[in-house]
Short mmCIF file of C-alpha atoms in Angstrom, two decimals:
data_model
loop_
_atom_site.label_atom_id
_atom_site.label_comp_id
_atom_site.label_asym_id
_atom_site.label_seq_id
_atom_site.Cartn_x
_atom_site.Cartn_y
_atom_site.Cartn_z
CA SER A 1 18.63 -11.54 -30.56
CA ALA A 2 18.99 -8.64 -28.10
CA VAL A 3 19.55 -8.59 -24.42
CA ILE A 4 17.43 -6.00 -22.64
CA SER A 5 17.56 -4.86 -19.05
CA GLN A 6 15.27 -2.69 -17.03
CA LYS A 7 15.63 -0.79 -13.87
CA PRO A 8 14.01 -0.99 -11.44
CA SER A 9 12.54 -4.50 -11.48
CA ARG A 10 9.82 -3.39 -9.17
CA ASP A 11 8.72 -0.46 -7.06
CA ILE A 12 6.10 0.65 -4.74
CA CYS A 13 5.29 4.35 -5.09
CA GLN A 14 2.88 6.86 -3.39
CA ARG A 15 0.16 8.50 -5.26
CA GLY A 16 1.18 11.78 -6.87
CA THR A 17 4.88 10.92 -7.26
CA SER A 18 6.77 9.91 -10.43
CA LEU A 19 8.90 7.01 -11.38
CA THR A 20 11.48 6.76 -14.08
CA ILE A 21 12.07 3.33 -15.70
CA GLN A 22 15.31 2.67 -17.58
CA CYS A 23 15.78 0.31 -20.48
CA GLN A 24 19.16 -0.63 -21.76
CA VAL A 25 19.87 -2.77 -24.76
CA ASP A 26 23.24 -4.61 -25.40
CA SER A 27 23.31 -3.60 -29.09
CA GLN A 28 22.28 -0.60 -31.13
CA VAL A 29 18.77 -0.80 -32.19
CA THR A 30 16.60 1.49 -34.31
CA MET A 31 13.22 1.04 -32.65
CA MET A 32 12.34 0.78 -29.06
CA PHE A 33 8.83 0.47 -27.62
CA TRP A 34 7.19 0.83 -24.36
CA TYR A 35 4.23 -1.45 -23.40
CA ARG A 36 1.90 -1.68 -20.37
CA GLN A 37 0.44 -4.94 -19.15
CA GLN A 38 -2.23 -4.83 -16.54
CA PRO A 39 -2.90 -7.86 -14.33
CA GLY A 40 -4.44 -10.65 -16.37
CA GLN A 41 -4.43 -8.63 -19.61
CA SER A 42 -2.37 -8.58 -22.78
CA LEU A 43 0.17 -5.85 -23.73
CA THR A 44 -0.91 -2.41 -24.60
CA LEU A 45 1.55 -0.22 -26.65
CA ILE A 46 2.18 3.22 -24.84
CA ALA A 47 4.66 4.69 -27.32
CA THR A 48 7.40 4.21 -29.84
CA ALA A 49 10.67 5.77 -29.05
CA ASN A 50 12.98 6.76 -31.89
CA GLN A 51 16.48 8.07 -31.37
CA GLY A 52 16.67 11.78 -32.16
CA SER A 53 13.07 12.49 -32.43
CA GLU A 54 9.95 12.80 -30.31
CA ALA A 55 8.26 9.68 -29.15
CA THR A 56 5.01 8.59 -30.91
CA TYR A 57 2.20 7.96 -28.46
CA GLU A 58 -0.78 5.63 -28.93
CA SER A 59 -4.32 6.79 -28.44
CA GLY A 60 -5.15 7.16 -24.63
CA PHE A 61 -1.38 7.87 -23.66
CA VAL A 62 -0.04 11.43 -23.50
CA ILE A 63 3.47 12.90 -23.16
CA ASP A 64 2.68 14.85 -20.03
CA LYS A 65 1.75 11.58 -18.18
CA PHE A 66 4.44 9.22 -19.80
CA PRO A 67 7.35 11.37 -20.94
CA ILE A 68 9.99 9.24 -22.81
CA SER A 69 13.58 9.94 -23.61
CA ARG A 70 15.74 8.16 -26.24
CA PRO A 71 19.09 9.79 -25.98
CA ASN A 72 21.07 7.08 -27.98
CA LEU A 73 20.65 3.81 -29.88
CA THR A 74 20.92 1.61 -26.76
CA PHE A 75 18.96 3.38 -24.07
CA SER A 76 15.48 4.77 -23.31
CA THR A 77 13.50 5.88 -20.24
CA LEU A 78 9.84 6.09 -19.45
CA THR A 79 8.51 8.18 -16.75
CA VAL A 80 5.20 7.51 -15.13
CA SER A 81 4.16 10.92 -13.78
CA ASN A 82 1.71 11.99 -11.15
CA MET A 83 0.97 8.35 -10.29
CA SER A 84 -2.51 7.03 -9.28
CA PRO A 85 -3.34 3.38 -8.26
CA GLU A 86 -4.82 2.92 -11.80
CA ASP A 87 -1.05 3.15 -13.08
CA SER A 88 -0.20 0.00 -11.08
CA SER A 89 0.95 -2.36 -13.85
CA ILE A 90 3.90 -4.04 -15.46
CA TYR A 91 5.82 -1.77 -17.75
CA LEU A 92 7.84 -3.48 -20.48
CA CYS A 93 10.30 -2.14 -23.02
CA SER A 94 11.13 -3.84 -26.20
CA ALA A 95 13.52 -3.44 -29.07
CA GLY A 96 13.71 -4.27 -32.70
CA LEU A 97 17.00 -5.01 -34.30
CA ALA A 98 17.95 -3.10 -37.48
CA GLY A 99 16.82 -4.89 -40.57
CA VAL A 100 14.69 -7.52 -38.92
CA ASP A 101 11.14 -7.38 -37.43
CA GLU A 102 11.71 -9.53 -34.46
CA GLN A 103 11.34 -7.74 -31.13
CA TYR A 104 12.68 -8.69 -27.79
CA PHE A 105 11.42 -7.67 -24.40
CA GLY A 106 13.02 -6.64 -21.16
CA PRO A 107 12.15 -8.33 -17.84
CA GLY A 108 9.64 -5.73 -17.01
CA THR A 109 9.08 -3.25 -14.16
CA ARG A 110 6.27 -4.15 -11.65
CA LEU A 111 4.87 -0.91 -10.38
CA THR A 112 2.42 -0.64 -7.43
CA VAL A 113 0.93 2.68 -6.52
CA THR A 114 -0.51 3.07 -3.09
CA GLN B 1 -8.90 -0.69 -35.75
CA LYS B 2 -6.19 -3.34 -36.21
CA GLU B 3 -7.13 -6.32 -34.15
CA VAL B 4 -5.52 -9.72 -33.29
CA GLU B 5 -7.95 -12.35 -31.98
CA GLN B 6 -7.17 -15.38 -29.92
CA ASN B 7 -9.20 -17.82 -27.89
CA SER B 8 -8.46 -17.10 -24.34
CA GLY B 9 -8.58 -20.71 -23.25
CA PRO B 10 -7.53 -22.40 -21.13
CA LEU B 11 -6.52 -25.00 -23.57
CA SER B 12 -5.91 -28.11 -21.72
CA VAL B 13 -3.98 -31.11 -23.36
CA PRO B 14 -2.28 -34.20 -21.80
CA GLU B 15 1.41 -34.70 -21.67
CA GLY B 16 2.63 -35.84 -25.04
CA ALA B 17 -0.19 -34.61 -27.10
CA ILE B 18 -0.24 -31.84 -29.77
CA ALA B 19 -1.36 -28.37 -28.62
CA SER B 20 -2.96 -26.26 -31.36
CA LEU B 21 -3.20 -22.51 -30.79
CA ASN B 22 -4.91 -20.13 -33.26
CA CYS B 23 -4.89 -16.56 -34.07
CA THR B 24 -6.66 -14.34 -36.61
CA TYR B 25 -5.77 -10.76 -37.65
CA SER B 26 -7.72 -7.97 -39.25
CA ASP B 27 -5.03 -5.90 -41.11
CA ARG B 28 -4.27 -7.39 -44.53
CA GLY B 29 -1.27 -5.26 -44.66
CA SER B 30 0.35 -7.26 -41.83
CA GLN B 31 3.79 -8.64 -42.86
CA SER B 32 5.23 -10.30 -39.81
CA PHE B 33 3.81 -12.81 -37.50
CA PHE B 34 5.09 -13.83 -34.10
CA TRP B 35 4.34 -16.18 -31.21
CA TYR B 36 5.51 -15.28 -27.68
CA ARG B 37 5.30 -17.53 -24.61
CA GLN B 38 4.77 -15.81 -21.31
CA TYR B 39 5.15 -17.56 -18.00
CA SER B 40 3.20 -16.02 -15.01
CA GLY B 41 5.22 -13.19 -13.67
CA LYS B 42 7.68 -13.06 -16.46
CA SER B 43 8.02 -11.04 -19.64
CA PRO B 44 7.12 -12.33 -23.17
CA GLU B 45 9.66 -14.64 -24.82
CA LEU B 46 9.81 -14.81 -28.54
CA ILE B 47 9.46 -18.43 -29.58
CA MET B 48 8.56 -18.34 -33.26
CA PHE B 49 8.23 -15.88 -36.20
CA ILE B 50 7.02 -16.45 -39.74
CA TYR B 51 6.86 -14.15 -42.68
CA SER B 52 5.69 -16.44 -45.65
CA ASN B 53 2.69 -18.50 -46.11
CA GLY B 54 3.15 -22.03 -45.32
CA ASP B 55 4.78 -23.82 -42.31
CA LYS B 56 7.97 -23.07 -40.30
CA GLU B 57 9.27 -25.57 -37.94
CA ASP B 58 11.65 -25.24 -35.03
CA GLY B 59 12.12 -28.22 -32.82
CA ARG B 60 8.66 -29.15 -31.31
CA PHE B 61 7.09 -25.93 -32.56
CA THR B 62 5.51 -25.32 -36.03
CA ALA B 63 4.20 -21.98 -37.02
CA GLN B 64 1.72 -21.85 -39.86
CA LEU B 65 0.59 -18.81 -41.85
CA ASN B 66 -2.24 -18.38 -44.23
CA LYS B 67 -2.47 -14.80 -45.42
CA ALA B 68 -5.44 -15.24 -47.55
CA SER B 69 -7.46 -16.38 -44.54
CA GLN B 70 -5.60 -13.97 -42.16
CA TYR B 71 -4.79 -16.84 -39.96
CA VAL B 72 -1.75 -17.86 -37.96
CA SER B 73 -1.39 -20.96 -35.75
CA LEU B 74 1.21 -22.54 -33.58
CA LEU B 75 1.49 -26.28 -33.03
CA ILE B 76 3.40 -27.66 -30.09
CA ARG B 77 4.20 -31.32 -30.43
CA ASP B 78 4.95 -33.72 -27.60
CA SER B 79 3.53 -31.16 -25.11
CA GLN B 80 5.31 -30.96 -21.74
CA PRO B 81 4.15 -29.53 -18.36
CA SER B 82 6.81 -26.90 -18.99
CA ASP B 83 5.00 -25.68 -22.00
CA SER B 84 2.19 -24.54 -19.65
CA ALA B 85 2.10 -20.65 -20.16
CA THR B 86 0.16 -18.03 -21.95
CA TYR B 87 0.84 -17.81 -25.68
CA LEU B 88 0.61 -14.41 -27.34
CA CYS B 89 0.13 -13.95 -30.97
CA ALA B 90 1.41 -10.68 -32.44
CA VAL B 91 1.63 -9.18 -35.87
CA ASN B 92 3.01 -6.04 -37.47
CA GLN B 93 4.08 -4.21 -40.57
CA ALA B 94 7.75 -3.69 -41.16
CA GLY B 95 9.45 -1.41 -38.60
CA THR B 96 6.23 -0.92 -36.53
CA ALA B 97 5.23 -1.80 -33.12
CA LEU B 98 3.56 -5.21 -32.44
CA ILE B 99 -0.09 -5.67 -32.15
CA PHE B 100 -0.83 -8.36 -29.57
CA GLY B 101 -3.79 -10.66 -29.15
CA LYS B 102 -5.16 -11.22 -25.61
CA GLY B 103 -3.35 -14.64 -25.46
CA THR B 104 -4.29 -18.26 -25.01
CA THR B 105 -3.54 -20.04 -21.68
CA LEU B 106 -2.23 -23.51 -22.19
CA SER B 107 -2.20 -26.08 -19.49
CA VAL B 108 -0.41 -29.35 -20.11
CA SER B 109 -1.24 -32.13 -17.53
CA SER B 110 1.26 -34.99 -16.54
#
């Protein structure tokens, strides 16, 4: 399995500002993913982050709002830009180990936008 | 649109009983099937995965897969109050992101 950490664990931000969430994996992974989980809901995929290439965004999510970096095989960041209260959610990163399909999740970042 | 369907519950079982959680998926190309457990306020924890038709057992958990019926289930034997959580079914094709169901809430009463 992979051990994944995220920073920050939670934050309260003002409308119009941006927050960058960091995701660190304890081993090299090929695929990293960013999900959003709104209260009482299941997980929604935001984008897939591949090292050395642009992230692939799901319908309804755009790069200007959620820019992603993937500078190496163990690290990724997700920025939530120009935040509004509707962005209040838990943001989760996950990683898939090379050669297997299992994916493991970080502890999540709880974001509240006021 | 690829979909994963689960009954939202809550599914209530007494301590010591068998809890049966079910999931159907729409994409016949799905290759890998996962069950995650999520406690309130925590992130999903992978508890079972299955790739081939049939049963896979791990301790008190058994995952069952029937690709012809596009059906996955999770059985929890000797249910404990600590099993009370939301169980998320997820599927994918190799190397792709997971598609999640909405989850089934399980409540085990002592």
